[in-house]
């Protein structure tokens, strides 16, 4: 399964950007989007180091809510396996 990670743009440098999610910062490529349609503070979906879609803050929050549930379920399952 391929997953895109929602991140917020912190800085734009031409066709690259510094983005953040959950306290983690990454340099990403904007080559698949029009950088002129993006601004600091926007949310984008990152896949394999490339921003592939601009999304709303609400959609980013919804995605992270689902990811947090998945991570919690995985942690619970891992804890049960260790018993």
mmCIF file of C-alpha atoms in Angstrom:
data_model
loop_
_atom_site.group_PDB
_atom_site.id
_atom_site.type_symbol
_atom_site.label_atom_id
_atom_site.label_comp_id
_atom_site.label_asym_id
_atom_site.label_seq_id
_atom_site.Cartn_x
_atom_site.Cartn_y
_atom_site.Cartn_z
ATOM 1 C CA UNK A 1 0.000 0.000 0.000
ATOM 2 C CA UNK A 2 1.302 3.438 -0.882
ATOM 3 C CA UNK A 3 0.585 6.279 1.477
ATOM 4 C CA UNK A 4 0.900 9.995 1.008
ATOM 5 C CA UNK A 5 1.791 12.033 4.062
ATOM 6 C CA UNK A 6 0.159 15.426 4.635
ATOM 7 C CA UNK A 7 2.723 18.107 5.448
ATOM 8 C CA UNK A 8 2.617 21.869 5.873
ATOM 9 C CA UNK A 9 4.875 24.078 3.769
ATOM 10 C CA UNK A 10 7.315 26.082 5.884
ATOM 11 C CA UNK A 11 9.461 27.551 3.112
ATOM 12 C CA UNK A 12 9.455 27.524 -0.690
ATOM 13 C CA UNK A 13 12.677 27.654 -2.709
ATOM 14 C CA UNK A 14 11.828 27.536 -6.411
ATOM 15 C CA UNK A 15 10.792 23.963 -7.147
ATOM 16 C CA UNK A 16 11.619 22.744 -3.642
ATOM 17 C CA UNK A 17 10.101 23.284 -0.232
ATOM 18 C CA UNK A 18 10.782 22.612 3.424
ATOM 19 C CA UNK A 19 7.722 20.958 4.937
ATOM 20 C CA UNK A 20 6.736 19.784 8.418
ATOM 21 C CA UNK A 21 4.440 17.183 9.950
ATOM 22 C CA UNK A 22 4.334 15.987 13.550
ATOM 23 C CA UNK A 23 7.560 17.858 14.336
ATOM 24 C CA UNK A 24 9.491 16.251 11.469
ATOM 25 C CA UNK A 25 10.844 18.486 8.704
ATOM 26 C CA UNK A 26 11.692 17.317 5.186
ATOM 27 C CA UNK A 27 12.934 18.873 1.963
ATOM 28 C CA UNK A 28 10.484 17.976 -0.801
ATOM 29 C CA UNK A 29 10.207 18.495 -4.531
ATOM 30 C CA UNK A 30 7.440 20.674 -5.959
ATOM 31 C CA UNK A 31 8.089 19.588 -9.560
ATOM 32 C CA UNK A 32 4.738 17.788 -9.799
ATOM 33 C CA UNK A 33 2.777 20.912 -8.788
ATOM 34 C CA UNK A 34 2.749 24.536 -9.870
ATOM 35 C CA UNK A 35 4.825 26.321 -7.199
ATOM 36 C CA UNK A 36 3.091 29.587 -8.076
ATOM 37 C CA UNK A 37 -0.162 28.111 -6.720
ATOM 38 C CA UNK A 38 1.472 27.205 -3.396
ATOM 39 C CA UNK A 39 2.263 29.390 -0.398
ATOM 40 C CA UNK A 40 3.898 29.019 2.993
ATOM 41 C CA UNK A 41 1.281 27.550 5.312
ATOM 42 C CA UNK A 42 -0.408 25.428 2.627
ATOM 43 C CA UNK A 43 -0.766 21.687 3.101
ATOM 44 C CA UNK A 44 0.432 19.189 0.508
ATOM 45 C CA UNK A 45 0.473 15.411 0.251
ATOM 46 C CA UNK A 46 4.028 14.032 0.062
ATOM 47 C CA UNK A 47 4.824 10.723 -1.625
ATOM 48 C CA UNK A 48 8.393 9.538 -2.188
ATOM 49 C CA UNK A 49 9.768 13.019 -1.552
ATOM 50 C CA UNK A 50 7.428 14.780 -3.993
ATOM 51 C CA UNK A 51 4.448 16.995 -3.263
ATOM 52 C CA UNK A 52 1.693 15.433 -5.358
ATOM 53 C CA UNK A 53 -1.418 17.346 -4.297
ATOM 54 C CA UNK A 54 -2.417 20.519 -2.463
ATOM 55 C CA UNK A 55 -5.045 19.823 0.221
ATOM 56 C CA UNK A 56 -7.012 21.763 2.813
ATOM 57 C CA UNK A 57 -5.951 21.986 6.460
ATOM 58 C CA UNK A 58 -9.111 20.052 7.350
ATOM 59 C CA UNK A 59 -8.242 17.199 4.998
ATOM 60 C CA UNK A 60 -4.688 17.077 6.399
ATOM 61 C CA UNK A 61 -6.056 16.899 9.964
ATOM 62 C CA UNK A 62 -8.496 14.137 8.966
ATOM 63 C CA UNK A 63 -5.672 12.117 7.401
ATOM 64 C CA UNK A 64 -3.491 12.480 10.490
ATOM 65 C CA UNK A 65 -6.405 11.396 12.680
ATOM 66 C CA UNK A 66 -6.659 8.165 10.680
ATOM 67 C CA UNK A 67 -2.869 7.663 10.732
ATOM 68 C CA UNK A 68 -2.808 8.206 14.519
ATOM 69 C CA UNK A 69 -5.508 5.531 14.923
ATOM 70 C CA UNK A 70 -3.492 3.131 12.762
ATOM 71 C CA UNK A 71 -0.315 3.765 14.767
ATOM 72 C CA UNK A 72 -2.167 3.278 18.066
ATOM 73 C CA UNK A 73 -3.654 -0.011 16.833
ATOM 74 C CA UNK A 74 -0.218 -1.181 15.709
ATOM 75 C CA UNK A 75 1.303 -0.295 19.092
ATOM 76 C CA UNK A 76 -1.493 -2.172 20.883
ATOM 77 C CA UNK A 77 -0.994 -5.237 18.673
ATOM 78 C CA UNK A 78 2.780 -5.146 19.181
ATOM 79 C CA UNK A 79 2.287 -4.967 22.949
ATOM 80 C CA UNK A 80 -0.054 -7.962 22.864
ATOM 81 C CA UNK A 81 2.478 -9.993 20.846
ATOM 82 C CA UNK A 82 5.189 -9.389 23.454
ATOM 83 C CA UNK A 83 3.120 -10.991 26.228
#
